[in-house]
Short mmCIF file of C-alpha atoms and ligand atoms in Angstrom, two decimals:
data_model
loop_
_atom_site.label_atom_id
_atom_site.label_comp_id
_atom_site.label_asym_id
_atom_site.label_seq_id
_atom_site.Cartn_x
_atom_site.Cartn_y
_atom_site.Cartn_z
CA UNK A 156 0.00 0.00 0.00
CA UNK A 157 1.49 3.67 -0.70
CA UNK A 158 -0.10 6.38 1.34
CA UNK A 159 -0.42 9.88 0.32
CA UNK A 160 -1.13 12.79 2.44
CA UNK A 161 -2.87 15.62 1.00
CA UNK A 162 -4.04 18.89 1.72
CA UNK A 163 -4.47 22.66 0.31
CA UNK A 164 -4.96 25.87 1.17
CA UNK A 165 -2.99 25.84 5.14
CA UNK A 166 -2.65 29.69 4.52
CA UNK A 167 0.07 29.87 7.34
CA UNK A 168 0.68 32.91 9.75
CA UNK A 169 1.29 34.31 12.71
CA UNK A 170 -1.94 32.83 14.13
CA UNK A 171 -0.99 29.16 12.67
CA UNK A 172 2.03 28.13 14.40
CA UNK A 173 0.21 26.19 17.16
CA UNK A 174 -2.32 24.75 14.52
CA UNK A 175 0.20 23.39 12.52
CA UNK A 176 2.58 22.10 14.22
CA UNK A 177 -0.42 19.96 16.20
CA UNK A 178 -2.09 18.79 12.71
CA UNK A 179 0.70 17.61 11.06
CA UNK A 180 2.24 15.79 14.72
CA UNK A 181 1.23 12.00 13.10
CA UNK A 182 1.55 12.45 9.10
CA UNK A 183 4.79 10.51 9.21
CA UNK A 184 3.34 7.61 10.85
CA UNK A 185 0.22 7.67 9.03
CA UNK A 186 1.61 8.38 5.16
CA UNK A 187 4.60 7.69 3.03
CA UNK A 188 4.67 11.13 1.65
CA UNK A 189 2.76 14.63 2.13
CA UNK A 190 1.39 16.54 -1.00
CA UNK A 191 0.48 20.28 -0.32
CA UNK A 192 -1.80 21.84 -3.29
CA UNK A 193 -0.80 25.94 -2.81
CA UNK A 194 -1.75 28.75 -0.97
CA UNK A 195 1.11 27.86 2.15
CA UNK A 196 0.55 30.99 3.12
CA UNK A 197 -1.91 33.90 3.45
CA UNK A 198 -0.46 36.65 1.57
CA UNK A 199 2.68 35.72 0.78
CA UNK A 200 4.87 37.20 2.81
CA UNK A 201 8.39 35.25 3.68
CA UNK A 202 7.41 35.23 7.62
CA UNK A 203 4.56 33.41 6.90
CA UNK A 204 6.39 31.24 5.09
CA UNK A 205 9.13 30.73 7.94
CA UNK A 206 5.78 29.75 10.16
CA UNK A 207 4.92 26.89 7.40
CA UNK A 208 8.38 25.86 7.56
CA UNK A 209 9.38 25.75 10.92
CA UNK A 210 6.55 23.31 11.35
CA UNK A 211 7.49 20.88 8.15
CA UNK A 212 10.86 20.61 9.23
CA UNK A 213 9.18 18.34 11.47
CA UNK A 214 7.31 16.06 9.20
CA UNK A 215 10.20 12.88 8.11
CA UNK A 216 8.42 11.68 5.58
CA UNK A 217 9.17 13.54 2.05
CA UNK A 218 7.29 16.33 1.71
CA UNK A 219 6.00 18.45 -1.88
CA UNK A 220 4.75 21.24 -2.59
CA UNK A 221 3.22 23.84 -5.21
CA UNK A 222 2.81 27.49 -4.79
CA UNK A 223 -0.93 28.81 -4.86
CA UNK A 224 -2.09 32.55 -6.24
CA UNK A 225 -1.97 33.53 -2.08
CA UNK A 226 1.66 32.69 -2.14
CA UNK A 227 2.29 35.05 -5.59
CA UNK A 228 0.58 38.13 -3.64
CA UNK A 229 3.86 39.73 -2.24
CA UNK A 230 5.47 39.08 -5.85
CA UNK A 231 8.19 37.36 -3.84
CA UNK A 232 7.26 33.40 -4.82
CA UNK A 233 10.56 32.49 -4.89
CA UNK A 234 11.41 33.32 -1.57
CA UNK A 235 8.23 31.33 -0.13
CA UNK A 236 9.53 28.42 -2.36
CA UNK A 237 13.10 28.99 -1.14
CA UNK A 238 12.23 29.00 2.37
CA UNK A 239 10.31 25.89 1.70
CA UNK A 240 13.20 24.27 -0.02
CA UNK A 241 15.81 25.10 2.88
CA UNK A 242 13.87 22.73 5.17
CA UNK A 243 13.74 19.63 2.69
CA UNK A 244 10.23 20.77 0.84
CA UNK A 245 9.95 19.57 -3.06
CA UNK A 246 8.55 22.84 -4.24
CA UNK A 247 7.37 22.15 -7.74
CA UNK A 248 6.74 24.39 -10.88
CA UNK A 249 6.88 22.63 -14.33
CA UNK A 250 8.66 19.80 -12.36
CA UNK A 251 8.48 16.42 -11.04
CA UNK A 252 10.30 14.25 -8.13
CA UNK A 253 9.93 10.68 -7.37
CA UNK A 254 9.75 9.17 -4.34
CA UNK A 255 10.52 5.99 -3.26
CA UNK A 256 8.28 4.08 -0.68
CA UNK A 257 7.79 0.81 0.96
CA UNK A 258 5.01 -0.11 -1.15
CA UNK A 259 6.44 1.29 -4.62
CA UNK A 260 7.83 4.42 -6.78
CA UNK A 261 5.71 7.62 -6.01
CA UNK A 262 6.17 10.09 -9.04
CA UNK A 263 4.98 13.40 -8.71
CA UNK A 264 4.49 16.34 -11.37
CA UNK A 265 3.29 19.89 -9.85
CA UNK A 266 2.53 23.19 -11.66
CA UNK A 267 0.25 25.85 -10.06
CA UNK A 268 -1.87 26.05 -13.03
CA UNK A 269 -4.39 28.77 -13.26
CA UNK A 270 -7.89 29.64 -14.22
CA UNK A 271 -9.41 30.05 -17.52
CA UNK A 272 -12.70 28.60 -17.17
CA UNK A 273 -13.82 24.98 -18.54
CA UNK A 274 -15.24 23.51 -21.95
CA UNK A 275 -18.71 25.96 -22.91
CA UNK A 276 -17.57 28.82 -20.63
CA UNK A 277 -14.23 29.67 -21.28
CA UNK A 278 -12.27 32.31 -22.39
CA UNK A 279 -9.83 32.36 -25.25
CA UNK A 280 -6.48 33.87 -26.34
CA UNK A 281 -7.99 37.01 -27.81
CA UNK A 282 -8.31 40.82 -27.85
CA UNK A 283 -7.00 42.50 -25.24
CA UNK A 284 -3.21 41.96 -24.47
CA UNK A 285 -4.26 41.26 -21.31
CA UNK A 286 -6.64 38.92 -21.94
CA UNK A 287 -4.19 36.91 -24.14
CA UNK A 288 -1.81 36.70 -21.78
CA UNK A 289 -4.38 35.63 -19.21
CA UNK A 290 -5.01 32.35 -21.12
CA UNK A 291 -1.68 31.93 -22.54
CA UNK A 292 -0.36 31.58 -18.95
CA UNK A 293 -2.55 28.73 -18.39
CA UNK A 294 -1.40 27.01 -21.77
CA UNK A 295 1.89 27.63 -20.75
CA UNK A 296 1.05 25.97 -16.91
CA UNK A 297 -0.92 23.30 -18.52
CA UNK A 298 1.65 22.28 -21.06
CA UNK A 299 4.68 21.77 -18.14
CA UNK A 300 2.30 19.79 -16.17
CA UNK A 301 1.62 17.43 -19.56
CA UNK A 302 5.68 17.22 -20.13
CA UNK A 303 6.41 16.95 -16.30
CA UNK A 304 3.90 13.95 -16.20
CA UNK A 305 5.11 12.09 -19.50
CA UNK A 306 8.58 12.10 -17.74
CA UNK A 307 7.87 9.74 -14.63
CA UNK A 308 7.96 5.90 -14.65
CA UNK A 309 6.68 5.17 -11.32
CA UNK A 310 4.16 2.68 -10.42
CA UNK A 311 1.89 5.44 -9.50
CA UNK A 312 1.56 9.19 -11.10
CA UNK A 313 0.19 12.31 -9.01
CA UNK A 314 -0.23 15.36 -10.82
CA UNK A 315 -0.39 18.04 -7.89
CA UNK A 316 -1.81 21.65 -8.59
CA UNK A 317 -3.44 24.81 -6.98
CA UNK A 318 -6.41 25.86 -9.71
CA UNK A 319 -8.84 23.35 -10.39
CA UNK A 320 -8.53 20.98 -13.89
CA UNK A 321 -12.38 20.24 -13.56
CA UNK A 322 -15.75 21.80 -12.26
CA UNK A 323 -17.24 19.12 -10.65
CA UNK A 324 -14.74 19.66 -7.63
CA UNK A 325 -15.75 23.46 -7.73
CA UNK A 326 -19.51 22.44 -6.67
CA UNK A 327 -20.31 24.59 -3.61
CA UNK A 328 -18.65 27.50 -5.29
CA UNK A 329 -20.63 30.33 -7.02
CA UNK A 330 -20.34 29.05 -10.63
CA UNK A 331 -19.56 32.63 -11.69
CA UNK A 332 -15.93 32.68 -10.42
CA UNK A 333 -15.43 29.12 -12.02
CA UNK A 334 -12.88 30.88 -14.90
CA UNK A 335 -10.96 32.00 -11.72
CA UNK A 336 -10.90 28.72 -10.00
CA UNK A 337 -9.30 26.38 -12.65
CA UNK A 338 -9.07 25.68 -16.92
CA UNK A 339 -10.44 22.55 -18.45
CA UNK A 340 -6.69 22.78 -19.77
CA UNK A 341 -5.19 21.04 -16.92
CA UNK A 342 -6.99 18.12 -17.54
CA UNK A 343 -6.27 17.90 -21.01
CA UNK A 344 -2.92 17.80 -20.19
CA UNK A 345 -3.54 14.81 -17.61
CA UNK A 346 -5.31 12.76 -19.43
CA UNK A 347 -2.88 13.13 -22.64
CA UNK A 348 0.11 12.53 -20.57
CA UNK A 349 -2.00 10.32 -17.90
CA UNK A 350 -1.96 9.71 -14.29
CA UNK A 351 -3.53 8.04 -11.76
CA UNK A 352 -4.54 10.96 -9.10
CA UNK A 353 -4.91 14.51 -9.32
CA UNK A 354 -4.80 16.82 -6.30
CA UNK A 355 -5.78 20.25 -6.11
CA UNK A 356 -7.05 23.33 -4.05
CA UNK A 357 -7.74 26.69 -4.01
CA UNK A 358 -11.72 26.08 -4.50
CA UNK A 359 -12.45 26.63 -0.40
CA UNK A 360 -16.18 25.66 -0.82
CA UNK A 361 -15.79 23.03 -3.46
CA UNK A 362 -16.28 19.30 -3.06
CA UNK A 363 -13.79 15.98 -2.85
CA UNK A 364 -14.41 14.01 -5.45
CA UNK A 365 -14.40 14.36 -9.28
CA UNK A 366 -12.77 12.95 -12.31
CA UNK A 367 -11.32 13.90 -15.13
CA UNK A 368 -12.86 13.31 -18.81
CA UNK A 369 -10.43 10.93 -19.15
CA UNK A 370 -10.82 8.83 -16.67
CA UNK A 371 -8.62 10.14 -13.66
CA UNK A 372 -9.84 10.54 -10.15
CA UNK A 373 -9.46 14.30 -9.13
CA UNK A 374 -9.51 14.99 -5.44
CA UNK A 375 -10.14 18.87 -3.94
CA UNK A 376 -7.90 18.58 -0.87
CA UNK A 377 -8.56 22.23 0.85
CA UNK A 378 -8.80 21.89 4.15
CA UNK A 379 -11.90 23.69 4.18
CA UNK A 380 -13.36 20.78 2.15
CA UNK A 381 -11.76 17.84 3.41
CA UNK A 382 -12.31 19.52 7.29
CA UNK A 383 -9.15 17.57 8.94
CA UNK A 384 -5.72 17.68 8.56
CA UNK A 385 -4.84 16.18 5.30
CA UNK A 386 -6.58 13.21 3.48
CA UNK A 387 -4.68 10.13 3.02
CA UNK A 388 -5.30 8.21 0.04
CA UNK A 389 -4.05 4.74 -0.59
CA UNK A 390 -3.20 2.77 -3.46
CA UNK A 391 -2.65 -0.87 -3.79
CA UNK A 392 -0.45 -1.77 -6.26
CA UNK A 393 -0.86 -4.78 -8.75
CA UNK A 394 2.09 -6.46 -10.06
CA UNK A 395 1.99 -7.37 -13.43
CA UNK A 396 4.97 -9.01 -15.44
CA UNK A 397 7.08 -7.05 -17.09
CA UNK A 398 7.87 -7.70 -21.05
CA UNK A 399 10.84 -7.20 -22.66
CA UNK A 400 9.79 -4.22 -24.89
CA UNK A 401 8.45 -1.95 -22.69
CA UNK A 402 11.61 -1.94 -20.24
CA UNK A 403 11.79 0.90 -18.35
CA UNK A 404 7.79 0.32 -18.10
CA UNK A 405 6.27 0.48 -14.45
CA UNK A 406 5.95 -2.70 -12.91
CA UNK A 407 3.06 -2.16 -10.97
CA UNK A 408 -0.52 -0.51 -11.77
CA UNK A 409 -2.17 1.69 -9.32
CA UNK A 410 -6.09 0.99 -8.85
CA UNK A 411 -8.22 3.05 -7.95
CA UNK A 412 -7.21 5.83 -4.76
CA UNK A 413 -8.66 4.39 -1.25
CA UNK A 414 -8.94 7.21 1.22
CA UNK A 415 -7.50 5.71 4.55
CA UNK A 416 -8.63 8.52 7.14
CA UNK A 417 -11.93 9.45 6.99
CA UNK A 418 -12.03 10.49 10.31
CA UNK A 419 -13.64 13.94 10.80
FE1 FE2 B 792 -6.77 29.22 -0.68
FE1 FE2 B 793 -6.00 29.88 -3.97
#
């Protein structure tokens, strides 16, 4: 079994040191690795960030990480990731990292994607300047998840991200803000690169569960919407042989995410 921890949205601060430090106590017992979809911290700013990372320094088991829109708000993203990264954090953008557990390879791609709106209501690469490059950042986003994906050969394949890929895990939101919550374009790139989980946040009032039109199980992990901690989700792994021309080929399949803690 490989167990992922997952959660959005912590939005660290001043206020969260205590909070933190007591929800994430038990992750390493109760996960092989901890995913965090964006928005670490509330606006931004690098003390927040040194709150957020004060309290992962704890965690043993490998932790990664993407950077949500709250984390961009100071324009200093690269100090939030760099703080991040001094205590051991994977903080991903266009990237991906494997990780190696007890019950297989872990590969994980991360972008922060962006919003854009999904298939019917979305808008396009046209008029304005700004408007072009509204859209053309999230073709840019989308397209490093796709090629960050299509790299890993792990017997299971997370694609992590802040926005939202699909609506269905935006229900609870006002559908008039969907375009800011996520782009159909982020699943695109999923499903034509594959993968057997998303995770993503950002959408505070959105629900769990959702999949992609392709077939792949999206879970909203805010905290807001999972209301614990983190979620764990675990995946059995099914050996299957491996053949001579596809060496280099996973060995295992992932089935279907289980989530393990569904305590409240
Ligand atoms: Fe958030
Ligand atoms: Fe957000």
């Amino acid at each position: 079994m490989i167990r992922i921890a997952a959660v959005g949205d912590l939005h660290a601060g001043s206020d969260t040191a205590d909070v933190l430090r007591d929800q994430l106590a038990e992750v390493s017992q109760k996960a092989d690795v901890l995913l965090i979809a964006g928005d670490l911290t509330k606006s931004g700013r690098p003390q927040e960030a040194r709150v957020l990372a004060r309290e992962l320094g704890h965690v043993s088991v490998p932790v990664v990480a993407v950077l949500g829109n709250h984390d961009h708000h100071a324009d200093r993203p690269e100090e939030i990731a760099s703080l991040l990264r001094d205590v051991g954090v994977a903080v991903l953008e266009g990237q991906s990292i494997k990780v190696d557990t007890a019950g297989g390879s872990v590969g994980v791609a991360g972008v922060k994607g962006f919003g854009g709106g999904f298939a019917g209501a979305s808008g396009a690469e046209f008029g304005e300047p700004e408007m072009k490059a509204f859209i053309r950042h999230t073709k840019e986003r989308s397209e490093a998840l796709g090629s960050a994906l299509a790299s890993l050969q792990t017997d299971v394949r997370v694609a992590l991200m802040h926005y939202a890929p699909i609506r269905e895990t935006l229900q609870g939101e006002p559908p008039e803000i969907f375009p800011f919550l996520g782009s159909y374009l982020l699943a695109e790139a999923v499903d034509r690169s594959g993968a057997d989980l998303v995770i993503h946040g950002h959408a505070h009032r959105g629900t769990e569960h959702g999949v992609t039109p392709g077939g792949v199980n999206v879970r909203n992990v805010a905290q807001t919407v999972i209301r614990q901690a983190y979620a764990v989700y675990g995946f059995e792994t099914a050996t299957r042989r491996r053949e001579p021309a596809t060496s280099g080929a996973p060995t295992a399949r992932a089935v279907a995410p289980t989530r393990t803690n569904t305590d409240r």
